[in-house]
PDB file of C-alpha atoms and ligand atoms in Angstrom:
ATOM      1  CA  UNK A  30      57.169 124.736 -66.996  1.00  0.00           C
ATOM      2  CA  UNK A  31      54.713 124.384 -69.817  1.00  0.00           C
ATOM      3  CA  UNK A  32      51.601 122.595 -69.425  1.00  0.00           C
ATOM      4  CA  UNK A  33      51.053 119.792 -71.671  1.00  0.00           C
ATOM      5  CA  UNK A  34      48.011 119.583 -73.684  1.00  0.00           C
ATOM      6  CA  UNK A  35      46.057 116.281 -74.898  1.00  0.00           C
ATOM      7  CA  UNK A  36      46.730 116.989 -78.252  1.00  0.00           C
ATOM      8  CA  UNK A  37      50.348 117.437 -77.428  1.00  0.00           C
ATOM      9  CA  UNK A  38      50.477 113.521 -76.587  1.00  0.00           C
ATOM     10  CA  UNK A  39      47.135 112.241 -77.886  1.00  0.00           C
ATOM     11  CA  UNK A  40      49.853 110.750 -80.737  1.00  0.00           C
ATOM     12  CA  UNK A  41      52.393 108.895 -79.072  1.00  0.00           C
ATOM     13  CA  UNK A  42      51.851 105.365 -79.740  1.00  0.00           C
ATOM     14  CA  UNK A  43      54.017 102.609 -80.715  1.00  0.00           C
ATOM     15  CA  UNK A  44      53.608 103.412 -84.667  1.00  0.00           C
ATOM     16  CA  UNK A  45      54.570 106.957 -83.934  1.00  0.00           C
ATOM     17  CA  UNK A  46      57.217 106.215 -82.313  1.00  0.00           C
ATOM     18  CA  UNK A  47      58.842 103.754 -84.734  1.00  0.00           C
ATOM     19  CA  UNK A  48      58.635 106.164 -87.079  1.00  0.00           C
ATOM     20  CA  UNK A  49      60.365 108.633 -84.716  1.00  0.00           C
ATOM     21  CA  UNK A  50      63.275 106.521 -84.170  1.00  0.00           C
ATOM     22  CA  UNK A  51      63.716 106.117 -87.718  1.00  0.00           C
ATOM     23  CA  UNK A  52      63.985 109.581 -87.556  1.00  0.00           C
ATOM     24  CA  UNK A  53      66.146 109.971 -84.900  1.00  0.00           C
ATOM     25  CA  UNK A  54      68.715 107.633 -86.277  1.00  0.00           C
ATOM     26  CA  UNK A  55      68.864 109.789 -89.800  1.00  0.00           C
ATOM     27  CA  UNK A  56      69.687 112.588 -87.405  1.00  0.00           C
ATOM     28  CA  UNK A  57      72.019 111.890 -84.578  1.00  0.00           C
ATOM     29  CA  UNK A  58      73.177 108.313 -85.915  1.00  0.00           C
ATOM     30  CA  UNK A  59      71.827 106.490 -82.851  1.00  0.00           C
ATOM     31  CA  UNK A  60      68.317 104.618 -82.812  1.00  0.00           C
ATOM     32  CA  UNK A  61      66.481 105.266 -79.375  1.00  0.00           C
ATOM     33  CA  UNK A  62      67.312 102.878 -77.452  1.00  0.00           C
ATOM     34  CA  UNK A  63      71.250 103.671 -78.466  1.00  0.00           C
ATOM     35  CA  UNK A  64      70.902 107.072 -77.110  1.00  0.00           C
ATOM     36  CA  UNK A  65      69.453 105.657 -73.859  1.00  0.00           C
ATOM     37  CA  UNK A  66      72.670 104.341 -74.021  1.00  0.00           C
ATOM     38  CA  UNK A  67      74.551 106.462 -74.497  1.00  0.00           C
ATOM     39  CA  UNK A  68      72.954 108.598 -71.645  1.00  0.00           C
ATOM     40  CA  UNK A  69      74.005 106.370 -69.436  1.00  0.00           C
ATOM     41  CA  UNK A  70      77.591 106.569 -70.391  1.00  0.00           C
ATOM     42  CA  UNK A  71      77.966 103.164 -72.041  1.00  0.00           C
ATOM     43  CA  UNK A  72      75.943 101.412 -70.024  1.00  0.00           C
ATOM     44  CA  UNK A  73      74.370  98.010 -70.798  1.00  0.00           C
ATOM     45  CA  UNK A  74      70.700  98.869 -70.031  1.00  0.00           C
ATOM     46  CA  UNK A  75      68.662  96.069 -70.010  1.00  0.00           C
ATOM     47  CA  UNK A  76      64.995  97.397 -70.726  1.00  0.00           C
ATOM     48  CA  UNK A  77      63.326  93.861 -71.314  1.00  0.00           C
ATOM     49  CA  UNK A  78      64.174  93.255 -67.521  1.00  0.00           C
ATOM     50  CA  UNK A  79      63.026  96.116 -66.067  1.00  0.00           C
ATOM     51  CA  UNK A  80      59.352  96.747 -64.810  1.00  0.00           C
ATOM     52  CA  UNK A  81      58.070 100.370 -64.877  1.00  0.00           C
ATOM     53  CA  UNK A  82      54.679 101.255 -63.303  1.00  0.00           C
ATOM     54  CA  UNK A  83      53.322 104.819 -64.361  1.00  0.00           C
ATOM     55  CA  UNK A  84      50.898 106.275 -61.872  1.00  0.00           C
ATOM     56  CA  UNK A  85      48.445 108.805 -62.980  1.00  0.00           C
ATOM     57  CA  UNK A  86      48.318 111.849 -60.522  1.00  0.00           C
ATOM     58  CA  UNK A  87      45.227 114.138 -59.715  1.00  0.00           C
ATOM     59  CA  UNK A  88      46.694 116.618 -58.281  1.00  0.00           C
ATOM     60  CA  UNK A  89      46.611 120.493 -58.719  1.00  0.00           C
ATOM     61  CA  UNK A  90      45.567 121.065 -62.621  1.00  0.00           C
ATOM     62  CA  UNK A  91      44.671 117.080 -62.436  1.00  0.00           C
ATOM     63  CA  UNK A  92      45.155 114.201 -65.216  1.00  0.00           C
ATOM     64  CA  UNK A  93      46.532 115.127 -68.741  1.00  0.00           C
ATOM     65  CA  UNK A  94      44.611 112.635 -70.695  1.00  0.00           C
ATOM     66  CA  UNK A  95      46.871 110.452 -72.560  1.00  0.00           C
ATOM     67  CA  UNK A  96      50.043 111.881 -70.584  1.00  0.00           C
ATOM     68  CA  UNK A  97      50.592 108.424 -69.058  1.00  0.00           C
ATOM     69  CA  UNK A  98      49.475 106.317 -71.639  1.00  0.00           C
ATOM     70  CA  UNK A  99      52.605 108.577 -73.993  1.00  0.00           C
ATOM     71  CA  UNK A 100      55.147 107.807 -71.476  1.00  0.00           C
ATOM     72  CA  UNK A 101      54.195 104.316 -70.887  1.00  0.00           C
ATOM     73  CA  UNK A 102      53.866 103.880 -75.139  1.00  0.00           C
ATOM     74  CA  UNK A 103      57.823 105.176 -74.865  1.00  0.00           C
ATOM     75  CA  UNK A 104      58.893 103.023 -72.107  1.00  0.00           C
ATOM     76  CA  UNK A 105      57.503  99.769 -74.211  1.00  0.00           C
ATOM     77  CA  UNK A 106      59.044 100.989 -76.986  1.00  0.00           C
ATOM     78  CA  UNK A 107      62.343 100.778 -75.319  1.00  0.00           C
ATOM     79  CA  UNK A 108      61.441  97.215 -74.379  1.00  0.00           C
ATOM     80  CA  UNK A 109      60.339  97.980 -70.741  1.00  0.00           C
ATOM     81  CA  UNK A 110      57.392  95.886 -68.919  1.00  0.00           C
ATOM     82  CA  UNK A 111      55.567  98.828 -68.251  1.00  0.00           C
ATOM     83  CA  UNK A 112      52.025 100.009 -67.539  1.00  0.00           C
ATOM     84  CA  UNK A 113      49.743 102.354 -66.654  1.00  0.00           C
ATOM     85  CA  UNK A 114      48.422 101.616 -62.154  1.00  0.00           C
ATOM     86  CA  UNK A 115      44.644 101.409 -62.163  1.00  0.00           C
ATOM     87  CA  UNK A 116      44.689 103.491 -59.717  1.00  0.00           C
ATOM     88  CA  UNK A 117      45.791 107.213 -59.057  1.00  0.00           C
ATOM     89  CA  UNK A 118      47.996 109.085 -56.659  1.00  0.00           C
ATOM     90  CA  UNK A 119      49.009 107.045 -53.693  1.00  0.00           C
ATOM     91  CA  UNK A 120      46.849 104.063 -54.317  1.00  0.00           C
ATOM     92  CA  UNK A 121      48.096 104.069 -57.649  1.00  0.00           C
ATOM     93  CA  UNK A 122      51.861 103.780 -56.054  1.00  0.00           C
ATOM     94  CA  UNK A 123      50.649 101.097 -53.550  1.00  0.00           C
ATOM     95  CA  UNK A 124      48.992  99.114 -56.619  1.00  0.00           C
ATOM     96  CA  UNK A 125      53.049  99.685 -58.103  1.00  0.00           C
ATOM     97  CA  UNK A 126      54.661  98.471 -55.177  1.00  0.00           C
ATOM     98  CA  UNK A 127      52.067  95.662 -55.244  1.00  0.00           C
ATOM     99  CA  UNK A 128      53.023  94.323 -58.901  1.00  0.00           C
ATOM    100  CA  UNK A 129      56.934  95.152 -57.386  1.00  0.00           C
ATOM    101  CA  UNK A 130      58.037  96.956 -60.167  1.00  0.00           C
ATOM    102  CA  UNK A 131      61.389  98.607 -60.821  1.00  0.00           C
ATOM    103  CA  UNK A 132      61.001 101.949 -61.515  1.00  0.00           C
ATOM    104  CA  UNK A 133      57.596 104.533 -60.855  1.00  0.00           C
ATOM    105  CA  UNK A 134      56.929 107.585 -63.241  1.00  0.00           C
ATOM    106  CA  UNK A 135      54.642 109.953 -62.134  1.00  0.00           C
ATOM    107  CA  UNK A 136      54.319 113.819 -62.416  1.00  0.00           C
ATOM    108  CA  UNK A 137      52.147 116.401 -61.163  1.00  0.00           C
ATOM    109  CA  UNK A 138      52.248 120.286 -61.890  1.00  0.00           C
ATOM    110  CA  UNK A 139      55.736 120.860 -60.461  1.00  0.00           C
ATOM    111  CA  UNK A 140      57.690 118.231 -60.741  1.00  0.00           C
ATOM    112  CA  UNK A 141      57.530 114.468 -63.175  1.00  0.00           C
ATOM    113  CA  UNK A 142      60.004 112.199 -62.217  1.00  0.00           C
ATOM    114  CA  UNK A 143      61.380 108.527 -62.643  1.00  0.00           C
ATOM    115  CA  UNK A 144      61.824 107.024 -59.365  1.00  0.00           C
ATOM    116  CA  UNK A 145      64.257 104.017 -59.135  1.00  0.00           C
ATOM    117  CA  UNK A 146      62.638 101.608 -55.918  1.00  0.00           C
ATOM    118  CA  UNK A 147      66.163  99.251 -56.182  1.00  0.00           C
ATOM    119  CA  UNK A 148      69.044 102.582 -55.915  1.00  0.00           C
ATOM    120  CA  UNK A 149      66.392 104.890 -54.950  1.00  0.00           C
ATOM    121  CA  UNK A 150      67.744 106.986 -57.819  1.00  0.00           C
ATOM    122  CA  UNK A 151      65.203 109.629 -58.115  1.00  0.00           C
ATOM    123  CA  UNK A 152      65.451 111.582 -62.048  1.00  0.00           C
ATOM    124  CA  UNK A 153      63.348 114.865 -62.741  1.00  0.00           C
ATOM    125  CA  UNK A 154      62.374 115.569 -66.274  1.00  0.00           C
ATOM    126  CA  UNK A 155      63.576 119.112 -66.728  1.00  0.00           C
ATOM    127  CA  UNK A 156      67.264 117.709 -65.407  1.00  0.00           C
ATOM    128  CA  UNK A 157      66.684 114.866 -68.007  1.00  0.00           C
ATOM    129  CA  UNK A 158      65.364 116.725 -71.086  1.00  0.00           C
ATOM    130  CA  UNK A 159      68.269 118.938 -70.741  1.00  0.00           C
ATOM    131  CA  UNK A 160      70.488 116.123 -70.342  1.00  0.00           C
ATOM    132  CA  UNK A 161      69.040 114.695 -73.491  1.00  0.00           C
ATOM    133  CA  UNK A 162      68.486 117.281 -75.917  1.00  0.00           C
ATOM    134  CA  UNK A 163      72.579 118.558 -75.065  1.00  0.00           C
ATOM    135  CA  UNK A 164      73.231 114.774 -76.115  1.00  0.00           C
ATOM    136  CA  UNK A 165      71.036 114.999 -78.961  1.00  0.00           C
ATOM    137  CA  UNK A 166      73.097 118.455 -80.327  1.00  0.00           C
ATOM    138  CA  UNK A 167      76.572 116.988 -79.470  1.00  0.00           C
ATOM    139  CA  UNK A 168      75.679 113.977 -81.833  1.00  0.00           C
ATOM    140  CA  UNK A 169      74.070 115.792 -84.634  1.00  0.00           C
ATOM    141  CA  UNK A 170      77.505 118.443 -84.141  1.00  0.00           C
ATOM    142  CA  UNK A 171      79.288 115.094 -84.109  1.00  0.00           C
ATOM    143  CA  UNK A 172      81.886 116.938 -81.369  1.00  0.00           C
ATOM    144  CA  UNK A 173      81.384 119.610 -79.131  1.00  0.00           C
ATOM    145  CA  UNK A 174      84.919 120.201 -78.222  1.00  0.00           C
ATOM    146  CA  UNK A 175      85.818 124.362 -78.864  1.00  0.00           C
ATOM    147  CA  UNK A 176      82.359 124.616 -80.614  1.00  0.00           C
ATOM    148  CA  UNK A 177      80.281 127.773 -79.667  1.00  0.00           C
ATOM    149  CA  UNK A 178      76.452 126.942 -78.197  1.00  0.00           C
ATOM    150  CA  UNK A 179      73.879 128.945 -77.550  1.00  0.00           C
ATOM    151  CA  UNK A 180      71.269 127.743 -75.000  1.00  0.00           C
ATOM    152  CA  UNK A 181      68.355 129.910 -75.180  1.00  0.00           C
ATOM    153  CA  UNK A 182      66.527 129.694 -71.652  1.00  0.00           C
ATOM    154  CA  UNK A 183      68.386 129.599 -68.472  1.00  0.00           C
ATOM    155  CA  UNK A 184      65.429 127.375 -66.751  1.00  0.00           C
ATOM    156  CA  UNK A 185      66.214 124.216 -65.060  1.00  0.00           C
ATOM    157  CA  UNK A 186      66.246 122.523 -68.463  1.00  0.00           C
ATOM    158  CA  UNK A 187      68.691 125.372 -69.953  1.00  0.00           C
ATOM    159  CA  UNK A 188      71.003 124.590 -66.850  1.00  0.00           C
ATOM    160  CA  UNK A 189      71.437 121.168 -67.400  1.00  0.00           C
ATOM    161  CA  UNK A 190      72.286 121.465 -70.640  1.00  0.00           C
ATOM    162  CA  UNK A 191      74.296 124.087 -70.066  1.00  0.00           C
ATOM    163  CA  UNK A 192      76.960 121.523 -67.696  1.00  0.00           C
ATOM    164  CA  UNK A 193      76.355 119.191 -70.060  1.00  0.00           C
ATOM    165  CA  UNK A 194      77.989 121.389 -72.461  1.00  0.00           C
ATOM    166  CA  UNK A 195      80.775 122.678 -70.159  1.00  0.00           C
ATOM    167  CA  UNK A 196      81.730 119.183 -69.452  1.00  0.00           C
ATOM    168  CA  UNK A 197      82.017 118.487 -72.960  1.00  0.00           C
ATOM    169  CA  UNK A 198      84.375 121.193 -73.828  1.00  0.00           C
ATOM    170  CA  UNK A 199      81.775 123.551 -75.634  1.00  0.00           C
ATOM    171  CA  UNK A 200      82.081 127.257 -76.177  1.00  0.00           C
ATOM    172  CA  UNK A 201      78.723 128.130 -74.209  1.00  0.00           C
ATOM    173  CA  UNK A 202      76.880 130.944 -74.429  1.00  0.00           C
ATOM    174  CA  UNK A 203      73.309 131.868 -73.022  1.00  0.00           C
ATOM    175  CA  UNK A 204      70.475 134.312 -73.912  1.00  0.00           C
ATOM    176  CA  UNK A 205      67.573 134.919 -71.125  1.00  0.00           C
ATOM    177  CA  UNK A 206      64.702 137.340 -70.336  1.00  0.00           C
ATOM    178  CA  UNK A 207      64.916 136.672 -66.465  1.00  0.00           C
ATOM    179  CA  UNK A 208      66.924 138.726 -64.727  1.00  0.00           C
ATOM    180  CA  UNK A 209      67.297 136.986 -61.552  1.00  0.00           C
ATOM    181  CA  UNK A 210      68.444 133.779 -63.533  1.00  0.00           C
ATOM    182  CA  UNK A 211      71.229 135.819 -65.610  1.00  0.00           C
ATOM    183  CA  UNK A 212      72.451 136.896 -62.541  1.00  0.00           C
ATOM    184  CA  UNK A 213      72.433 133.096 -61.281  1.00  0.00           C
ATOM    185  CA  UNK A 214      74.470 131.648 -64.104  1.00  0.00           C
ATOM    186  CA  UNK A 215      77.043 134.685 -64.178  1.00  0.00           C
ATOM    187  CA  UNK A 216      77.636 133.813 -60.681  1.00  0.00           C
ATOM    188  CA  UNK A 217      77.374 129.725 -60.778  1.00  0.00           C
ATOM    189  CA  UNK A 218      78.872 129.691 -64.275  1.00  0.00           C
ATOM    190  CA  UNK A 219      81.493 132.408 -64.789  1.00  0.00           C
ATOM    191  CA  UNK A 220      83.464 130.783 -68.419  1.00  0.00           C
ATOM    192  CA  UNK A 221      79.059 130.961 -69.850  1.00  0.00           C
ATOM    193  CA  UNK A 222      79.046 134.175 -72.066  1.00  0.00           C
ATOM    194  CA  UNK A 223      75.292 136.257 -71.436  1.00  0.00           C
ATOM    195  CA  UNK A 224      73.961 137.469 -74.984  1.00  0.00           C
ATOM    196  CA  UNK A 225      71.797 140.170 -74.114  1.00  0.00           C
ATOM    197  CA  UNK A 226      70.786 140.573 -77.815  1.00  0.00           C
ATOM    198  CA  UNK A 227      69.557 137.450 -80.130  1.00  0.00           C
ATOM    199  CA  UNK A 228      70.092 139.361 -83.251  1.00  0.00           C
ATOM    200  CA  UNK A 229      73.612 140.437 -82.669  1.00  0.00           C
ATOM    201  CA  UNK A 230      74.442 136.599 -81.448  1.00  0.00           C
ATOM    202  CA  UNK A 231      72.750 134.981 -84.532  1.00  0.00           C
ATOM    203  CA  UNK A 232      73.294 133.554 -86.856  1.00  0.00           C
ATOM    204  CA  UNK A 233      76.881 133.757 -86.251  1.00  0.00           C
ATOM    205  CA  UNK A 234      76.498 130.911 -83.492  1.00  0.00           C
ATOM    206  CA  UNK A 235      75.114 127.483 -85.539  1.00  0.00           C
ATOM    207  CA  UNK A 236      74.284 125.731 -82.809  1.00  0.00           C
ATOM    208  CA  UNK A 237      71.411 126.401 -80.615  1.00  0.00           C
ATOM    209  CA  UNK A 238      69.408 124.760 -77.840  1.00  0.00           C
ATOM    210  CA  UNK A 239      66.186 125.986 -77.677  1.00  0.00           C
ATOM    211  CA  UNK A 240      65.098 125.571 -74.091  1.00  0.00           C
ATOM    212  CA  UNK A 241      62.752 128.638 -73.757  1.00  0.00           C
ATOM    213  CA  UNK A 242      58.893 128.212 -74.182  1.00  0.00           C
ATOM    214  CA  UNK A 243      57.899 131.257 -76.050  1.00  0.00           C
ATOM    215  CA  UNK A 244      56.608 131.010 -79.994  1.00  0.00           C
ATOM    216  CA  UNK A 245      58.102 132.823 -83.151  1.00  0.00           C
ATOM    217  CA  UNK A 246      61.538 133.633 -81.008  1.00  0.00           C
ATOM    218  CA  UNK A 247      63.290 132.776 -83.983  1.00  0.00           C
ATOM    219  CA  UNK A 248      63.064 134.497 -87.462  1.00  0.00           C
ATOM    220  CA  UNK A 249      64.633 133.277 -90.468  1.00  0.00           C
ATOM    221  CA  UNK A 250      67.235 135.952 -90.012  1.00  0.00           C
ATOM    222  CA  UNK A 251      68.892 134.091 -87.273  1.00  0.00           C
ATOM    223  CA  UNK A 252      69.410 131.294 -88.662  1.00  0.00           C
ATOM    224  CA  UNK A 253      71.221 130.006 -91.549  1.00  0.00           C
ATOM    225  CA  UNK A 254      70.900 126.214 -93.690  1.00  0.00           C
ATOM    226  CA  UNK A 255      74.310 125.209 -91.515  1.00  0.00           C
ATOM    227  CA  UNK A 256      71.754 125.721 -88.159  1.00  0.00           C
ATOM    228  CA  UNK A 257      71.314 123.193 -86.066  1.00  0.00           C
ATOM    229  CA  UNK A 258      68.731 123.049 -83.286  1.00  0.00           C
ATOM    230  CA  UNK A 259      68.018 121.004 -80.712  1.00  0.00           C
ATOM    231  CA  UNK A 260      64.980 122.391 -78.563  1.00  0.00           C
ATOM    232  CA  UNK A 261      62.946 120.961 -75.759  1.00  0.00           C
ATOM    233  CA  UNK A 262      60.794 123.434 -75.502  1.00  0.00           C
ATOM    234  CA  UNK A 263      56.901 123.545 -75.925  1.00  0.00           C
ATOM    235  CA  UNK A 264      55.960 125.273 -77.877  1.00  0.00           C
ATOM    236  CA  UNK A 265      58.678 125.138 -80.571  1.00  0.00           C
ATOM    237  CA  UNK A 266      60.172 128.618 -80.850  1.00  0.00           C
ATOM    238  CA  UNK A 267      60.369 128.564 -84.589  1.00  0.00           C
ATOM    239  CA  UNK A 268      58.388 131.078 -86.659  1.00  0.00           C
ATOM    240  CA  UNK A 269      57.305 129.692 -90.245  1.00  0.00           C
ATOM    241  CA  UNK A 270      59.901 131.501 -92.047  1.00  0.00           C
ATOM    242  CA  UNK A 271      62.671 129.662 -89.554  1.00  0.00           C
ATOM    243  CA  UNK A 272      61.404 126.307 -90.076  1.00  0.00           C
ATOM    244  CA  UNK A 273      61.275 126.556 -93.773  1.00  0.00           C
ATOM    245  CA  UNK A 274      64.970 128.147 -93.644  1.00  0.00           C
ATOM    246  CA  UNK A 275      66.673 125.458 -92.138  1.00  0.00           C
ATOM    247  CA  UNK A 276      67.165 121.451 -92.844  1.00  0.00           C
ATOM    248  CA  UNK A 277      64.897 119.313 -90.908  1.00  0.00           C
ATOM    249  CA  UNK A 278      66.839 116.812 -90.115  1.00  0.00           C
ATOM    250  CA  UNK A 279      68.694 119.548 -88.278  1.00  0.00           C
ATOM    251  CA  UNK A 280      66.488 120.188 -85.795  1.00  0.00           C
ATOM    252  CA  UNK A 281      65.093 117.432 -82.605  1.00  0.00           C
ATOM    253  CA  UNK A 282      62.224 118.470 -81.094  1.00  0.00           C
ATOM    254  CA  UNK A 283      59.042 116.409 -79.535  1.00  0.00           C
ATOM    255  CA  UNK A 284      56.865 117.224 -76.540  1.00  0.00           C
ATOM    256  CA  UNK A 285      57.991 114.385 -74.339  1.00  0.00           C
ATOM    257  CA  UNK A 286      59.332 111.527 -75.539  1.00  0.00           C
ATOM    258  CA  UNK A 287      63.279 112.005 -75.417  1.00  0.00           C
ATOM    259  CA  UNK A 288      62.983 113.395 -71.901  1.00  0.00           C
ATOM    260  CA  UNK A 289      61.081 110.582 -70.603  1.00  0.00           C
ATOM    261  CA  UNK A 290      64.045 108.282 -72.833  1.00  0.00           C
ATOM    262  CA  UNK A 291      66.484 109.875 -70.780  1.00  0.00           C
ATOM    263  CA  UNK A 292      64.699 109.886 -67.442  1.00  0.00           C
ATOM    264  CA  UNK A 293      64.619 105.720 -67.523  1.00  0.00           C
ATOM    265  CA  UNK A 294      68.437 105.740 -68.776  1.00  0.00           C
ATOM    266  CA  UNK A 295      69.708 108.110 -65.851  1.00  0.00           C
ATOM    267  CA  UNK A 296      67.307 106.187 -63.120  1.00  0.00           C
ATOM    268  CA  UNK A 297      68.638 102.914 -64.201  1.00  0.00           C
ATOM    269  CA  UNK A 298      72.565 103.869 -64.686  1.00  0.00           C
ATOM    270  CA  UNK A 299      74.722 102.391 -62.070  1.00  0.00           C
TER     271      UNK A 299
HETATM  272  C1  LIG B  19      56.495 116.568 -68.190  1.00  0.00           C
HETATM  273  C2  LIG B  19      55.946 117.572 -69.142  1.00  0.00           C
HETATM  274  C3  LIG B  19      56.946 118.057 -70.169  1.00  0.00           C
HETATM  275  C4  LIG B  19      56.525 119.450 -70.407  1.00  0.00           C
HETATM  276  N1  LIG B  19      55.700 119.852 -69.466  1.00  0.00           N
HETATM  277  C5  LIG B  19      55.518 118.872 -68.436  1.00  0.00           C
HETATM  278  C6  LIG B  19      54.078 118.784 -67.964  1.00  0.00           C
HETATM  279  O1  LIG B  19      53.144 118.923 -68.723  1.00  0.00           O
HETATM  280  N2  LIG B  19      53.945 118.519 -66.652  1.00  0.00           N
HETATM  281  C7  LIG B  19      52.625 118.299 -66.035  1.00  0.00           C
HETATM  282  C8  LIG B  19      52.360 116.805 -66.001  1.00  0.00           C
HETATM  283  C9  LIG B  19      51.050 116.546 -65.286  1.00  0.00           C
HETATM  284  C10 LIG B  19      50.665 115.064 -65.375  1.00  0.00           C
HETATM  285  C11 LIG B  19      49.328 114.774 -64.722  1.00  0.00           C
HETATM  286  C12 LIG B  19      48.954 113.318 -64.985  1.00  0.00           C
HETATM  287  O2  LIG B  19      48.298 113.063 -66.024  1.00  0.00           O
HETATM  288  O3  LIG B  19      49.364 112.465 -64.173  1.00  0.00           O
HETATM  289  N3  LIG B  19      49.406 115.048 -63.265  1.00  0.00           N
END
């Protein structure tokens, strides 16, 4: 899983955000807190009633500064009573448990998840990111039903949007450097096509989740205008020529923000 950096959150505020649901909407139809929604499969969520305590966590590489004060930013956005504990680590969760929240995000180098304290739902990021960005490409596609995908990256991110997919009906295919993981979704997922070759596969498949954190793995020759992209991963896999080729308001990608969208809506679901 890729780090992230300061800079890679330093700009999620409230502003930015707006602005990114604005965005969102022109794209996939839904404003944020729609898709939230819609993650949790119709669902009333009711965000202004729900406390969320995010608890900064030393461990390992240590604090990403500004990585809590981005996913708290999100959750108010989405109308959540949510802050950032005082404290770190395990006083930081006692100092949650004090103020009696709802729900407790907190990540360290392996794993950042939403923790619901009323279902004890517990939702990790990679298993909501993919969850989200599939949901993101089924609404730009507008259907998935018989469509072909290609998730690129067979990670735990690539793998949840890979079921996603399946359970939707999709035409899924998969591309992946790891040979111990192509071997694990030939097995676990038999209908999932393996593209061994990117440039044989592309741009004759549109649709694409990006789920694999290496840059430039996309040239303008695999893609066409009609591409769209939905990619989670960090950093973006787009050379300059592949950005400039396609639409923008084709592509979703952020460092954080969805997945932490979709963490709250699948912690909270009944
Ligand atoms: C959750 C992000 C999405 C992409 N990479 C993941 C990452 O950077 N994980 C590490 C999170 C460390 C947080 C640090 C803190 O500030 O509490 N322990």
């Amino acid at each position: 899983m890729t780090r992230l950096t300061p800079a890679d959150v330093s700009c999620i505020g409230l502003s930015f955000l707006r602005k990114y649901d604005s965005e969102f909407r022109v794209k996939t139809g839904k404003s944020l807190t729609q898709f939230a929604e819609y993650l949790a499969k119709g669902h009333s969520l009711k965000f202004n009633e729900v406390k969320v305590a995010v608890v900064p966590i030393t461990a390992g590489k240590g604090i990403i500064e500004g990585f809590s004060k981005a996913v708290c930013s999100t959750l108010s956005f989405l109308g959540c009573d949510a802050f950032v504990t005082s404290w770190s680590d395990v006083s930081g969760f006692f100092e949650a448990f004090q103020n009696k929240v709802d729900v407790i995000f907190a990540g360290d180098d392996s794993i950042f998840s939403a923790f619901n304290l009323n279902t004890k739902r517990v939702i990790e990021n990679s298993y909501a990111t993919g969850k989200a960005y599939a949901a993101a490409l089924e609404l730009m596609v507008k259907d998935l039903r018989n469509k072909e995908i290609l998730v690129i990256g067979a990670g735990r991110v690539g793998i949840s949007a890979i079921e996603y997919f399946l359970n939707k009906g999709a035409k899924v295919m998969f591309s992946e450097c790891d040979p111990d993981r192509i071997e694990f979704i030939k097995k676990e997922y038999p209908e999932v096509i393996y593209e061994s070759n990117l440039d044989c596969a592309l741009p004759k498949i549109k649709y694409i989740l990006l789920a694999a954190p290496s840059r430039d793995l996309l040239h303008e020759h695999h893609l066409t205008s009609e591409s769209i992209i939905s990619s989670p991963a960090i950093p973006l896999g787009l050379s300059e020529s592949a950005l400039k080729k396609i639409s923008q308001n084709n592509l979703i990608h952020d460092p954080l923000q969805l997945g932490v969208i979709a963490m709250l809506s699948l912690a909270l679901k009944n």
